Coordinates of N, CA and C in Angstrom, one line a residue:
M193 N -3.1 -8.6 15.7 CA -2.1 -9.6 15.5 C -1.1 -9.1 14.4
A194 N 0.2 -9.3 14.7 CA 1.2 -8.8 13.7 C 1.6 -10.0 12.8
V195 N 1.5 -9.7 11.5 CA 1.8 -10.7 10.5 C 3.1 -10.3 9.7
R196 N 4.0 -11.3 9.6 CA 5.3 -11.0 8.9 C 4.9 -11.0 7.4
I197 N 5.4 -10.0 6.7 CA 5.2 -9.9 5.2 C 6.4 -10.3 4.5
C198 N 7.5 -9.6 4.7 CA 8.8 -9.9 4.0 C 9.9 -9.1 4.6
A199 N 11.1 -9.2 4.0 CA 12.2 -8.3 4.5 C 12.0 -7.0 3.8
V200 N 12.4 -5.9 4.4 CA 12.4 -4.6 3.8 C 13.2 -4.6 2.5
E201 N 14.3 -5.2 2.5 CA 15.1 -5.2 1.3 C 14.5 -5.9 0.1
D202 N 13.4 -6.7 0.3 CA 12.7 -7.4 -0.8 C 11.9 -6.4 -1.6
I203 N 11.7 -5.2 -1.2 CA 11.0 -4.2 -1.9 C 11.9 -3.0 -2.2
K204 N 12.1 -2.7 -3.5 CA 13.0 -1.6 -3.9 C 12.4 -0.3 -3.6
P205 N 13.2 0.7 -3.2 CA 12.6 2.0 -3.0 C 11.9 2.6 -4.2
G206 N 10.7 3.1 -3.9 CA 9.8 3.7 -5.0 C 9.0 2.6 -5.7
K207 N 8.9 1.4 -5.1 CA 8.1 0.3 -5.6 C 7.1 -0.2 -4.6
A208 N 6.2 -1.0 -5.1 CA 5.1 -1.6 -4.2 C 5.0 -3.1 -4.6
I209 N 4.5 -3.9 -3.6 CA 4.2 -5.3 -3.9 C 2.7 -5.5 -3.4
R210 N 2.1 -6.5 -3.9 CA 0.8 -6.9 -3.5 C 0.9 -8.2 -2.6
V211 N 0.2 -8.2 -1.4 CA 0.2 -9.3 -0.6 C -1.2 -9.6 -0.2
K212 N -1.5 -10.8 0.2 CA -2.8 -11.2 0.8 C -2.6 -11.5 2.2
V213 N -3.4 -10.9 3.1 CA -3.4 -11.3 4.5 C -4.9 -11.6 4.8
G214 N -5.1 -12.9 5.0 CA -6.5 -13.4 5.1 C -7.2 -13.0 3.8
E215 N -8.4 -12.3 3.9 CA -9.1 -11.9 2.7 C -8.7 -10.5 2.2
N216 N -7.7 -9.9 2.9 CA -7.3 -8.5 2.6 C -6.2 -8.5 1.6
A217 N -6.4 -7.8 0.4 CA -5.3 -7.5 -0.5 C -4.7 -6.2 -0.2
I218 N -3.4 -6.2 0.1 CA -2.7 -5.0 0.6 C -1.5 -4.7 -0.2
A219 N -1.3 -3.4 -0.5 CA -0.1 -2.9 -1.2 C 0.9 -2.5 -0.2
I220 N 2.0 -3.1 -0.2 CA 3.1 -2.8 0.7 C 4.1 -1.9 -0.2
V221 N 4.2 -0.7 0.3 CA 4.9 0.3 -0.5 C 6.2 0.8 0.2
R222 N 7.3 0.8 -0.5 CA 8.5 1.4 0.0 C 8.8 2.7 -0.7
T223 N 8.7 3.8 0.0 CA 8.9 5.1 -0.6 C 10.3 5.3 -1.1
K224 N 10.5 6.3 -1.9 CA 11.9 6.6 -2.4 C 12.8 6.9 -1.3
A225 N 12.2 7.5 -0.2 CA 13.0 7.8 1.0 C 13.3 6.5 1.9
G226 N 12.7 5.4 1.5 CA 12.9 4.1 2.2 C 11.8 3.8 3.3
D227 N 10.8 4.7 3.5 CA 9.8 4.4 4.5 C 8.9 3.3 3.9
V228 N 8.3 2.5 4.8 CA 7.4 1.4 4.3 C 6.0 1.7 4.8
K229 N 5.1 1.7 3.9 CA 3.7 2.0 4.1 C 2.8 0.8 3.7
A230 N 1.6 0.7 4.2 CA 0.7 -0.4 3.8 C -0.7 0.3 3.6
I231 N -1.3 0.0 2.4 CA -2.6 0.6 2.0 C -3.4 -0.5 1.3
N232 N -4.7 -0.4 1.4 CA -5.6 -1.3 0.7 C -5.2 -1.3 -0.8
D233 N -5.1 -2.5 -1.4 CA -4.6 -2.6 -2.7 C -5.6 -2.3 -3.8
K234 N -6.9 -2.0 -3.5 CA -7.9 -1.8 -4.5 C -8.2 -0.3 -4.5
C235 N -8.0 0.3 -5.7 CA -8.4 1.7 -5.9 C -9.9 1.9 -5.6
S236 N -10.3 2.9 -4.9 CA -11.7 3.1 -4.5 C -12.5 3.6 -5.7
H237 N -11.9 3.9 -6.8 CA -12.6 4.3 -8.0 C -13.0 3.1 -8.9
G238 N -12.2 2.0 -8.8 CA -12.4 0.9 -9.6 C -11.7 -0.3 -9.1
E239 N -11.9 -1.4 -9.8 CA -11.2 -2.7 -9.4 C -9.8 -2.8 -9.9
I240 N -9.0 -1.8 -9.5 CA -7.6 -1.7 -10.0 C -6.6 -1.9 -8.8
S241 N -5.6 -2.7 -9.1 CA -4.6 -2.9 -8.0 C -3.7 -1.7 -7.9
L242 N -3.7 -1.1 -6.7 CA -2.8 0.1 -6.5 C -1.3 -0.3 -6.5
S243 N -1.0 -1.6 -6.1 CA 0.4 -2.0 -6.1 C 1.1 -1.9 -7.4
E244 N 0.3 -1.9 -8.5 CA 0.8 -1.8 -9.9 C 0.9 -0.3 -10.3
G245 N 0.6 0.6 -9.4 CA 0.7 2.0 -9.7 C 2.0 2.7 -9.5
F246 N 2.0 4.0 -9.4 CA 3.3 4.8 -9.4 C 3.4 5.4 -8.0
V247 N 4.6 5.1 -7.4 CA 4.9 5.6 -6.1 C 5.7 6.9 -6.3
D248 N 5.2 8.0 -5.6 CA 5.9 9.3 -5.6 C 5.9 9.9 -4.2
N249 N 7.0 9.9 -3.6 CA 7.1 10.4 -2.2 C 6.1 9.7 -1.3
E250 N 5.1 10.4 -0.8 CA 4.1 9.9 0.1 C 2.7 9.6 -0.5
T251 N 2.7 9.4 -1.9 CA 1.5 9.0 -2.6 C 1.7 7.8 -3.5
I252 N 0.6 7.2 -3.8 CA 0.6 6.2 -4.9 C -0.5 6.6 -5.9
E253 N -0.2 6.4 -7.2 CA -1.2 6.8 -8.2 C -1.6 5.5 -8.9
C254 N -2.9 5.4 -9.1 CA -3.5 4.3 -9.8 C -3.1 4.4 -11.3
W255 N -2.6 3.4 -11.8 CA -2.1 3.4 -13.2 C -3.2 3.5 -14.2
A256 N -4.5 3.1 -13.9 CA -5.5 3.1 -14.9 C -6.2 4.5 -15.1
H257 N -6.5 5.2 -14.0 CA -7.2 6.5 -14.2 C -6.5 7.7 -13.5
G258 N -5.4 7.5 -12.9 CA -4.6 8.6 -12.4 C -5.0 9.1 -11.0
A259 N -5.9 8.4 -10.3 CA -6.3 8.8 -8.9 C -5.1 8.6 -8.0
K260 N -4.8 9.6 -7.2 CA -3.7 9.6 -6.2 C -4.2 9.4 -4.8
F261 N -3.5 8.6 -4.0 CA -3.9 8.4 -2.6 C -2.7 8.7 -1.7
S262 N -3.0 9.2 -0.5 CA -2.0 9.4 0.5 C -1.6 8.1 1.1
L263 N -0.3 7.8 1.2 CA 0.1 6.5 1.8 C 0.0 6.6 3.3
T264 N -0.1 7.8 3.9 CA -0.2 7.9 5.3 C -1.6 7.8 5.8
T265 N -2.6 8.5 5.1 CA -4.0 8.5 5.6 C -4.9 7.7 4.7
G266 N -4.5 7.3 3.5 CA -5.5 6.7 2.6 C -6.4 7.6 1.8
E267 N -6.3 8.9 2.1 CA -7.2 9.9 1.5 C -7.0 9.9 0.0
A268 N -8.1 10.0 -0.7 CA -8.1 10.2 -2.2 C -7.7 11.7 -2.4
L269 N -6.6 11.9 -3.1 CA -6.1 13.3 -3.3 C -6.5 13.9 -4.6
T270 N -6.8 13.0 -5.6 CA -7.2 13.5 -6.9 C -8.4 12.7 -7.5
L271 N -9.2 13.3 -8.3 CA -10.2 12.6 -9.0 C -9.6 11.7 -10.0
P272 N -10.3 10.6 -10.5 CA -11.7 10.4 -10.3 C -12.1 9.7 -8.9
A273 N -11.1 9.3 -8.1 CA -11.4 8.7 -6.8 C -11.8 9.8 -5.8
F274 N -12.8 9.6 -5.0 CA -13.1 10.5 -3.9 C -13.3 9.8 -2.6
E275 N -13.3 8.5 -2.6 CA -13.4 7.7 -1.3 C -12.0 7.3 -0.9
P276 N -11.7 7.3 0.4 CA -10.4 6.9 0.9 C -10.2 5.4 0.8
V277 N -9.0 4.9 1.0 CA -8.8 3.5 1.1 C -8.1 3.2 2.5
A278 N -8.2 2.0 3.0 CA -7.7 1.7 4.3 C -6.2 1.7 4.3
V279 N -5.6 2.2 5.4 CA -4.2 2.1 5.6 C -4.0 1.1 6.8
Y280 N -2.8 0.5 6.9 CA -2.5 -0.4 7.9 C -1.2 -0.1 8.6
E281 N -1.2 -0.4 9.9 CA 0.0 -0.1 10.7 C 1.2 -1.0 10.3
V282 N 2.3 -0.4 10.0 CA 3.5 -1.2 9.6 C 4.5 -1.2 10.8
I283 N 5.0 -2.3 11.1 CA 6.1 -2.5 12.1 C 7.3 -3.1 11.4
I284 N 8.4 -2.4 11.6 CA 9.7 -2.9 11.1 C 10.5 -3.4 12.3
D285 N 10.8 -4.7 12.2 CA 11.6 -5.4 13.3 C 12.7 -6.2 12.7
N286 N 13.9 -5.8 13.1 CA 15.1 -6.6 12.6 C 15.1 -6.7 11.1
G287 N 14.7 -5.7 10.4 CA 14.8 -5.7 8.9 C 13.6 -6.4 8.3
D288 N 12.6 -6.8 9.0 CA 11.4 -7.5 8.5 C 10.2 -6.5 8.6
I289 N 9.3 -6.7 7.6 CA 8.1 -5.9 7.7 C 7.0 -6.7 8.2
F290 N 6.3 -6.2 9.2 CA 5.1 -6.8 9.8 C 3.9 -5.9 9.7
L291 N 2.7 -6.4 9.5 CA 1.5 -5.6 9.6 C 0.7 -5.9 10.8
E292 N 0.2 -4.9 11.4 CA -0.7 -5.1 12.5 C -2.1 -5.1 11.9
I293 N -2.7 -6.3 11.8 CA -4.0 -6.5 11.1 C -4.7 -7.6 11.7
D294 N -6.1 -7.5 11.6 CA -6.9 -8.7 12.0 C -7.1 -9.5 10.7
A295 N -6.4 -10.7 10.6 CA -6.6 -11.5 9.4 C -7.9 -12.2 9.5
E296 N -8.7 -12.1 8.5 CA -10.0 -12.7 8.4 C -10.0 -14.0 7.8

């Protein structure tokens, strides 16, 4: 099911916001190039919100311990994290961001 999140213009390039879809906390990230990505908002190393981290091209860095994650695959790219986080399919339609997700 596709769930509308917000307008693309509501997120500044190089920034992220936290949204809840059902029980899922998701970081919606707009890269500096303007691409929109969606990744689980919880760092796999600890209970830290990734949406409060630092966006750099195709990665997001946890502000607490510096673990970086791929915005495309969810792969943990640096320690201390070694477990990946979930990524979600983003659909842009008429300037709005939608996620393809099963809302629980």
